[in-house]
PDB file of C-alpha atoms in Angstrom:
ATOM      1  CA  GLU A   1      -7.769  42.219   5.348  1.00  0.00           C
ATOM      2  CA  ALA A   2      -9.259  43.917   2.322  1.00  0.00           C
ATOM      3  CA  GLY A   3      -9.586  41.753  -0.761  1.00  0.00           C
ATOM      4  CA  VAL A   4      -8.829  42.523  -4.367  1.00  0.00           C
ATOM      5  CA  THR A   5     -10.914  45.519  -5.369  1.00  0.00           C
ATOM      6  CA  GLN A   6     -12.015  46.280  -8.873  1.00  0.00           C
ATOM      7  CA  PHE A   7     -13.935  49.221 -10.223  1.00  0.00           C
ATOM      8  CA  PRO A   8     -16.123  50.068 -11.791  1.00  0.00           C
ATOM      9  CA  SER A   9     -18.247  46.980 -11.277  1.00  0.00           C
ATOM     10  CA  HIS A  10     -20.113  47.695 -14.487  1.00  0.00           C
ATOM     11  CA  SER A  11     -19.362  49.856 -17.492  1.00  0.00           C
ATOM     12  CA  VAL A  12     -21.390  50.429 -20.621  1.00  0.00           C
ATOM     13  CA  ILE A  13     -19.669  52.329 -23.415  1.00  0.00           C
ATOM     14  CA  GLU A  14     -20.142  52.893 -27.099  1.00  0.00           C
ATOM     15  CA  LYS A  15     -17.957  51.329 -29.725  1.00  0.00           C
ATOM     16  CA  GLY A  16     -14.947  53.532 -30.347  1.00  0.00           C
ATOM     17  CA  GLN A  17     -14.838  55.006 -26.868  1.00  0.00           C
ATOM     18  CA  THR A  18     -12.128  54.472 -24.282  1.00  0.00           C
ATOM     19  CA  VAL A  19     -12.579  52.686 -20.973  1.00  0.00           C
ATOM     20  CA  THR A  20     -10.188  52.257 -18.080  1.00  0.00           C
ATOM     21  CA  LEU A  21     -10.596  49.483 -15.555  1.00  0.00           C
ATOM     22  CA  ARG A  22      -8.828  49.591 -12.222  1.00  0.00           C
ATOM     23  CA  CYS A  23      -7.634  46.883  -9.866  1.00  0.00           C
ATOM     24  CA  ASP A  24      -6.338  47.337  -6.339  1.00  0.00           C
ATOM     25  CA  PRO A  25      -4.559  44.162  -5.193  1.00  0.00           C
ATOM     26  CA  ILE A  26      -4.222  42.938  -1.637  1.00  0.00           C
ATOM     27  CA  SER A  27      -1.575  44.966   0.135  1.00  0.00           C
ATOM     28  CA  GLY A  28       1.819  43.304  -0.126  1.00  0.00           C
ATOM     29  CA  HIS A  29       0.925  41.149  -3.110  1.00  0.00           C
ATOM     30  CA  ASP A  30       3.570  41.696  -5.746  1.00  0.00           C
ATOM     31  CA  ASN A  31       1.888  39.453  -8.311  1.00  0.00           C
ATOM     32  CA  LEU A  32      -1.069  40.947 -10.157  1.00  0.00           C
ATOM     33  CA  TYR A  33      -2.977  39.257 -12.951  1.00  0.00           C
ATOM     34  CA  TRP A  34      -5.711  40.214 -15.378  1.00  0.00           C
ATOM     35  CA  TYR A  35      -8.168  37.708 -16.839  1.00  0.00           C
ATOM     36  CA  ARG A  36     -11.189  38.045 -19.093  1.00  0.00           C
ATOM     37  CA  ARG A  37     -14.325  36.053 -19.690  1.00  0.00           C
ATOM     38  CA  VAL A  38     -16.145  36.692 -22.933  1.00  0.00           C
ATOM     39  CA  MET A  39     -19.795  35.688 -23.393  1.00  0.00           C
ATOM     40  CA  GLY A  40     -20.016  32.473 -21.375  1.00  0.00           C
ATOM     41  CA  LYS A  41     -16.699  31.094 -22.552  1.00  0.00           C
ATOM     42  CA  GLU A  42     -13.711  30.176 -20.448  1.00  0.00           C
ATOM     43  CA  ILE A  43     -11.906  32.701 -18.298  1.00  0.00           C
ATOM     44  CA  LYS A  44      -8.682  33.535 -20.125  1.00  0.00           C
ATOM     45  CA  PHE A  45      -5.404  34.936 -18.881  1.00  0.00           C
ATOM     46  CA  LEU A  46      -4.453  38.369 -20.197  1.00  0.00           C
ATOM     47  CA  LEU A  47      -1.270  39.366 -18.394  1.00  0.00           C
ATOM     48  CA  HIS A  48       0.838  39.150 -15.263  1.00  0.00           C
ATOM     49  CA  PHE A  49       2.695  41.868 -13.387  1.00  0.00           C
ATOM     50  CA  VAL A  50       5.426  41.333 -10.847  1.00  0.00           C
ATOM     51  CA  LYS A  51       5.523  44.595  -8.984  1.00  0.00           C
ATOM     52  CA  GLU A  52       5.504  47.214 -11.751  1.00  0.00           C
ATOM     53  CA  SER A  53       7.017  44.976 -14.447  1.00  0.00           C
ATOM     54  CA  LYS A  54       5.070  42.998 -17.010  1.00  0.00           C
ATOM     55  CA  GLN A  55       6.135  39.396 -16.550  1.00  0.00           C
ATOM     56  CA  ASP A  56       3.890  37.868 -19.182  1.00  0.00           C
ATOM     57  CA  GLU A  57       1.497  39.656 -21.522  1.00  0.00           C
ATOM     58  CA  SER A  58       0.975  36.774 -23.914  1.00  0.00           C
ATOM     59  CA  GLY A  59      -2.781  36.816 -23.424  1.00  0.00           C
ATOM     60  CA  MET A  60      -3.383  40.422 -24.417  1.00  0.00           C
ATOM     61  CA  PRO A  61      -5.657  40.260 -27.468  1.00  0.00           C
ATOM     62  CA  ASN A  62      -4.267  43.210 -29.430  1.00  0.00           C
ATOM     63  CA  ASN A  63      -2.675  46.629 -29.122  1.00  0.00           C
ATOM     64  CA  ARG A  64      -5.953  48.301 -28.222  1.00  0.00           C
ATOM     65  CA  PHE A  65      -5.359  46.981 -24.713  1.00  0.00           C
ATOM     66  CA  LEU A  66      -2.849  48.705 -22.459  1.00  0.00           C
ATOM     67  CA  ALA A  67      -2.112  47.617 -18.907  1.00  0.00           C
ATOM     68  CA  GLU A  68      -0.076  49.547 -16.398  1.00  0.00           C
ATOM     69  CA  ARG A  69       0.832  49.126 -12.781  1.00  0.00           C
ATOM     70  CA  THR A  70       1.894  52.318 -11.118  1.00  0.00           C
ATOM     71  CA  GLY A  71       4.631  51.922  -8.528  1.00  0.00           C
ATOM     72  CA  GLY A  72       3.801  48.267  -8.118  1.00  0.00           C
ATOM     73  CA  THR A  73       0.500  49.034  -6.445  1.00  0.00           C
ATOM     74  CA  TYR A  74      -2.785  49.352  -8.309  1.00  0.00           C
ATOM     75  CA  SER A  75      -3.172  48.457 -11.955  1.00  0.00           C
ATOM     76  CA  THR A  76      -5.226  49.846 -14.805  1.00  0.00           C
ATOM     77  CA  LEU A  77      -6.360  48.192 -17.993  1.00  0.00           C
ATOM     78  CA  LYS A  78      -7.277  50.601 -20.755  1.00  0.00           C
ATOM     79  CA  VAL A  79      -9.176  49.633 -23.870  1.00  0.00           C
ATOM     80  CA  GLN A  80      -8.870  52.196 -26.666  1.00  0.00           C
ATOM     81  CA  PRO A  81     -10.840  52.206 -28.894  1.00  0.00           C
ATOM     82  CA  ALA A  82     -13.327  49.656 -27.604  1.00  0.00           C
ATOM     83  CA  GLU A  83     -14.900  47.175 -29.981  1.00  0.00           C
ATOM     84  CA  LEU A  84     -18.029  45.053 -29.577  1.00  0.00           C
ATOM     85  CA  GLU A  85     -15.983  41.881 -29.045  1.00  0.00           C
ATOM     86  CA  ASP A  86     -14.322  43.444 -25.999  1.00  0.00           C
ATOM     87  CA  SER A  87     -17.519  42.965 -24.019  1.00  0.00           C
ATOM     88  CA  GLY A  88     -17.125  40.579 -21.123  1.00  0.00           C
ATOM     89  CA  VAL A  89     -16.118  40.335 -17.500  1.00  0.00           C
ATOM     90  CA  TYR A  90     -12.592  41.397 -16.602  1.00  0.00           C
ATOM     91  CA  PHE A  91     -11.144  39.828 -13.481  1.00  0.00           C
ATOM     92  CA  CYS A  92      -8.093  40.846 -11.543  1.00  0.00           C
ATOM     93  CA  ALA A  93      -6.198  38.607  -9.132  1.00  0.00           C
ATOM     94  CA  SER A  94      -3.191  39.000  -6.879  1.00  0.00           C
ATOM     95  CA  SER A  95      -0.842  36.767  -4.921  1.00  0.00           C
ATOM     96  CA  LEU A  96       2.340  36.867  -2.893  1.00  0.00           C
ATOM     97  CA  ILE A  97       5.599  36.926  -4.797  1.00  0.00           C
ATOM     98  CA  GLY A  98       7.089  33.576  -5.719  1.00  0.00           C
ATOM     99  CA  THR A  99       4.111  31.494  -4.693  1.00  0.00           C
ATOM    100  CA  GLY A 100       0.478  30.982  -5.431  1.00  0.00           C
ATOM    101  CA  TYR A 101      -0.316  31.491  -1.795  1.00  0.00           C
ATOM    102  CA  GLY A 102      -3.262  33.753  -1.292  1.00  0.00           C
ATOM    103  CA  TYR A 103      -4.156  33.842  -4.967  1.00  0.00           C
ATOM    104  CA  THR A 104      -7.309  35.938  -4.721  1.00  0.00           C
ATOM    105  CA  PHE A 105      -9.676  37.163  -7.398  1.00  0.00           C
ATOM    106  CA  GLY A 106     -11.632  40.381  -7.432  1.00  0.00           C
ATOM    107  CA  SER A 107     -15.333  40.590  -8.177  1.00  0.00           C
ATOM    108  CA  GLY A 108     -14.719  41.615 -11.755  1.00  0.00           C
ATOM    109  CA  THR A 109     -15.757  44.475 -14.015  1.00  0.00           C
ATOM    110  CA  ARG A 110     -18.550  43.747 -16.465  1.00  0.00           C
ATOM    111  CA  LEU A 111     -17.830  45.697 -19.641  1.00  0.00           C
ATOM    112  CA  THR A 112     -20.510  46.097 -22.267  1.00  0.00           C
ATOM    113  CA  VAL A 113     -19.636  47.739 -25.564  1.00  0.00           C
ATOM    114  CA  VAL A 114     -22.672  48.807 -27.605  1.00  0.00           C
TER     115      VAL A 114
ATOM    116  CA  ALA B   1       0.106  23.652 -23.209  1.00  0.00           C
ATOM    117  CA  GLN B   2      -2.784  23.286 -20.806  1.00  0.00           C
ATOM    118  CA  SER B   3      -6.512  23.052 -21.387  1.00  0.00           C
ATOM    119  CA  VAL B   4      -9.534  22.330 -19.230  1.00  0.00           C
ATOM    120  CA  THR B   5     -12.806  20.831 -20.385  1.00  0.00           C
ATOM    121  CA  GLN B   6     -16.001  21.055 -18.403  1.00  0.00           C
ATOM    122  CA  LEU B   7     -18.336  18.675 -20.122  1.00  0.00           C
ATOM    123  CA  ASP B   8     -21.612  20.153 -18.913  1.00  0.00           C
ATOM    124  CA  SER B   9     -22.490  23.789 -19.420  1.00  0.00           C
ATOM    125  CA  GLN B  10     -25.619  23.507 -17.270  1.00  0.00           C
ATOM    126  CA  VAL B  11     -26.695  21.015 -14.634  1.00  0.00           C
ATOM    127  CA  PRO B  12     -30.227  21.229 -13.252  1.00  0.00           C
ATOM    128  CA  VAL B  13     -30.831  19.253 -10.078  1.00  0.00           C
ATOM    129  CA  PHE B  14     -33.436  19.082  -7.359  1.00  0.00           C
ATOM    130  CA  GLU B  15     -32.637  20.100  -3.810  1.00  0.00           C
ATOM    131  CA  GLU B  16     -31.148  17.311  -1.664  1.00  0.00           C
ATOM    132  CA  ALA B  17     -30.154  15.288  -4.728  1.00  0.00           C
ATOM    133  CA  PRO B  18     -26.511  14.373  -5.391  1.00  0.00           C
ATOM    134  CA  VAL B  19     -24.572  16.133  -8.105  1.00  0.00           C
ATOM    135  CA  GLU B  20     -21.343  15.651 -10.040  1.00  0.00           C
ATOM    136  CA  LEU B  21     -19.739  18.359 -12.133  1.00  0.00           C
ATOM    137  CA  ARG B  22     -17.202  16.925 -14.521  1.00  0.00           C
ATOM    138  CA  CYS B  23     -13.782  18.319 -15.314  1.00  0.00           C
ATOM    139  CA  ASN B  24     -11.036  16.899 -17.485  1.00  0.00           C
ATOM    140  CA  TYR B  25      -7.737  18.545 -18.192  1.00  0.00           C
ATOM    141  CA  SER B  26      -4.784  18.226 -20.507  1.00  0.00           C
ATOM    142  CA  SER B  27      -1.329  19.429 -19.614  1.00  0.00           C
ATOM    143  CA  SER B  28       2.237  19.000 -20.805  1.00  0.00           C
ATOM    144  CA  VAL B  29       3.536  19.763 -17.295  1.00  0.00           C
ATOM    145  CA  SER B  30       2.487  18.880 -13.785  1.00  0.00           C
ATOM    146  CA  VAL B  31      -0.267  21.116 -12.498  1.00  0.00           C
ATOM    147  CA  TYR B  32      -2.272  21.985  -9.432  1.00  0.00           C
ATOM    148  CA  LEU B  33      -6.049  21.654  -9.688  1.00  0.00           C
ATOM    149  CA  PHE B  34      -8.795  23.947  -8.480  1.00  0.00           C
ATOM    150  CA  TRP B  35     -12.507  24.514  -8.377  1.00  0.00           C
ATOM    151  CA  TYR B  36     -13.793  28.073  -8.178  1.00  0.00           C
ATOM    152  CA  VAL B  37     -17.384  29.161  -7.630  1.00  0.00           C
ATOM    153  CA  GLN B  38     -19.132  32.322  -8.710  1.00  0.00           C
ATOM    154  CA  TYR B  39     -22.416  33.043  -6.955  1.00  0.00           C
ATOM    155  CA  PRO B  40     -24.853  35.416  -8.674  1.00  0.00           C
ATOM    156  CA  ASN B  41     -23.507  38.975  -8.720  1.00  0.00           C
ATOM    157  CA  GLN B  42     -20.327  38.009  -6.903  1.00  0.00           C
ATOM    158  CA  GLY B  43     -16.705  37.369  -7.792  1.00  0.00           C
ATOM    159  CA  LEU B  44     -14.731  34.152  -8.104  1.00  0.00           C
ATOM    160  CA  GLN B  45     -14.212  32.300  -4.849  1.00  0.00           C
ATOM    161  CA  LEU B  46     -11.904  29.361  -4.284  1.00  0.00           C
ATOM    162  CA  LEU B  47     -13.958  26.283  -3.437  1.00  0.00           C
ATOM    163  CA  LEU B  48     -11.207  23.678  -3.099  1.00  0.00           C
ATOM    164  CA  LYS B  49      -7.805  22.786  -4.446  1.00  0.00           C
ATOM    165  CA  TYR B  50      -5.499  19.844  -4.935  1.00  0.00           C
ATOM    166  CA  LEU B  51      -1.819  20.595  -4.460  1.00  0.00           C
ATOM    167  CA  SER B  52      -0.431  17.290  -3.207  1.00  0.00           C
ATOM    168  CA  GLY B  53      -1.149  14.442  -0.827  1.00  0.00           C
ATOM    169  CA  SER B  54      -4.548  12.793  -0.614  1.00  0.00           C
ATOM    170  CA  THR B  55      -6.275  12.776  -3.957  1.00  0.00           C
ATOM    171  CA  LEU B  56      -9.629  13.473  -2.310  1.00  0.00           C
ATOM    172  CA  VAL B  57     -10.078  17.064  -1.216  1.00  0.00           C
ATOM    173  CA  GLU B  58     -13.034  18.619   0.537  1.00  0.00           C
ATOM    174  CA  SER B  59     -14.515  22.065   0.963  1.00  0.00           C
ATOM    175  CA  ILE B  60     -16.100  23.486   4.081  1.00  0.00           C
ATOM    176  CA  ASN B  61     -19.595  23.414   2.576  1.00  0.00           C
ATOM    177  CA  GLY B  62     -19.737  19.720   1.690  1.00  0.00           C
ATOM    178  CA  PHE B  63     -18.252  19.596  -1.800  1.00  0.00           C
ATOM    179  CA  GLU B  64     -15.449  17.192  -2.599  1.00  0.00           C
ATOM    180  CA  ALA B  65     -13.284  16.520  -5.621  1.00  0.00           C
ATOM    181  CA  GLU B  66     -11.010  13.648  -6.468  1.00  0.00           C
ATOM    182  CA  PHE B  67      -7.861  13.963  -8.515  1.00  0.00           C
ATOM    183  CA  ASN B  68      -7.531  11.076 -10.932  1.00  0.00           C
ATOM    184  CA  LYS B  69      -4.162  11.276 -12.629  1.00  0.00           C
ATOM    185  CA  SER B  70      -4.688   8.360 -15.004  1.00  0.00           C
ATOM    186  CA  GLN B  71      -7.937   9.829 -16.299  1.00  0.00           C
ATOM    187  CA  THR B  72      -6.734  13.432 -15.974  1.00  0.00           C
ATOM    188  CA  SER B  73      -9.948  14.316 -14.218  1.00  0.00           C
ATOM    189  CA  PHE B  74     -10.948  16.382 -11.199  1.00  0.00           C
ATOM    190  CA  HIS B  75     -14.698  15.924 -10.877  1.00  0.00           C
ATOM    191  CA  LEU B  76     -16.617  17.862  -8.239  1.00  0.00           C
ATOM    192  CA  ARG B  77     -19.292  16.104  -6.204  1.00  0.00           C
ATOM    193  CA  LYS B  78     -21.770  16.826  -3.463  1.00  0.00           C
ATOM    194  CA  PRO B  79     -24.028  14.148  -1.965  1.00  0.00           C
ATOM    195  CA  SER B  80     -26.923  16.510  -1.226  1.00  0.00           C
ATOM    196  CA  VAL B  81     -27.243  19.979  -2.731  1.00  0.00           C
ATOM    197  CA  HIS B  82     -29.021  23.034  -1.345  1.00  0.00           C
ATOM    198  CA  ILE B  83     -30.728  25.926  -3.059  1.00  0.00           C
ATOM    199  CA  SER B  84     -27.812  28.086  -1.943  1.00  0.00           C
ATOM    200  CA  ASP B  85     -25.418  26.018  -4.083  1.00  0.00           C
ATOM    201  CA  THR B  86     -26.914  27.563  -7.194  1.00  0.00           C
ATOM    202  CA  ALA B  87     -23.925  29.177  -8.883  1.00  0.00           C
ATOM    203  CA  GLU B  88     -21.465  28.779 -11.712  1.00  0.00           C
ATOM    204  CA  TYR B  89     -18.527  26.478 -11.055  1.00  0.00           C
ATOM    205  CA  PHE B  90     -15.184  26.708 -12.783  1.00  0.00           C
ATOM    206  CA  CYS B  91     -12.507  24.055 -12.917  1.00  0.00           C
ATOM    207  CA  ALA B  92      -8.961  25.353 -13.314  1.00  0.00           C
ATOM    208  CA  VAL B  93      -5.364  24.191 -13.443  1.00  0.00           C
ATOM    209  CA  ALA B  94      -2.163  26.066 -12.747  1.00  0.00           C
ATOM    210  CA  PRO B  95       1.447  25.021 -13.300  1.00  0.00           C
ATOM    211  CA  TYR B  96       3.609  24.722 -10.227  1.00  0.00           C
ATOM    212  CA  ASN B  97       4.934  28.268 -10.561  1.00  0.00           C
ATOM    213  CA  PHE B  98       1.362  29.643 -10.499  1.00  0.00           C
ATOM    214  CA  ASN B  99       2.195  32.045 -13.276  1.00  0.00           C
ATOM    215  CA  LYS B 100      -1.290  31.704 -14.706  1.00  0.00           C
ATOM    216  CA  PHE B 101      -4.514  29.747 -14.367  1.00  0.00           C
ATOM    217  CA  TYR B 102      -6.254  27.883 -17.171  1.00  0.00           C
ATOM    218  CA  PHE B 103      -9.990  27.706 -16.719  1.00  0.00           C
ATOM    219  CA  GLY B 104     -12.768  25.632 -18.130  1.00  0.00           C
ATOM    220  CA  SER B 105     -15.837  27.281 -19.621  1.00  0.00           C
ATOM    221  CA  GLY B 106     -17.875  26.848 -16.442  1.00  0.00           C
ATOM    222  CA  THR B 107     -20.863  24.774 -15.349  1.00  0.00           C
ATOM    223  CA  LYS B 108     -24.019  26.455 -14.159  1.00  0.00           C
ATOM    224  CA  LEU B 109     -25.553  24.491 -11.321  1.00  0.00           C
ATOM    225  CA  ASN B 110     -29.240  25.238 -10.911  1.00  0.00           C
ATOM    226  CA  VAL B 111     -30.736  23.740  -7.766  1.00  0.00           C
ATOM    227  CA  LYS B 112     -34.511  23.587  -7.869  1.00  0.00           C
ATOM    228  CA  PRO B 113     -36.858  23.165  -4.891  1.00  0.00           C
TER     229      PRO B 113
END
């Protein structure tokens, strides 16, 4: 079974540019989550999809961040325009609906804004 | 609200020595407890978890953690570490509906020969 796939694995962009991160969850997992770790701090929750609907986006830092989940499959997280403080590692996770069973994280995307 | 505190940001230890990585949590609701590990250049991997039952849980590679409800702790221990255990370890809690995880800031375990 394929795991949670994220790409790119690394991205370096200039301040003010736009970046789009993608996450492909495990097939059949209706729950999809985004997390972020900034500069050696704790990993923080950003948002939670159930299928294509946003269940909880309380962790999104500001309106420069836009998350979508097309048809309840893969998800994208767009940062526009990027700021220096957006640098960090962005993790995606997925799990089966209604449970935490199989809660699996991807390898993350390391975003560096210069 | 939930929060997780990992008291040590870095733990250097010699190979074959014992190690304990400390984790304390605070929560207004009942939670499940987890340890995740991130090896260099890899993603987060589940190391072990406490959901219910015995308060002592073990991983397949020799780590164990004990849930202490009175002290709200979930410390991770290994009696003899290997070079390959060098990684960053994250303690986490999740409420029973698993709607989100709350992580600590991580502990870097550096095993030296």
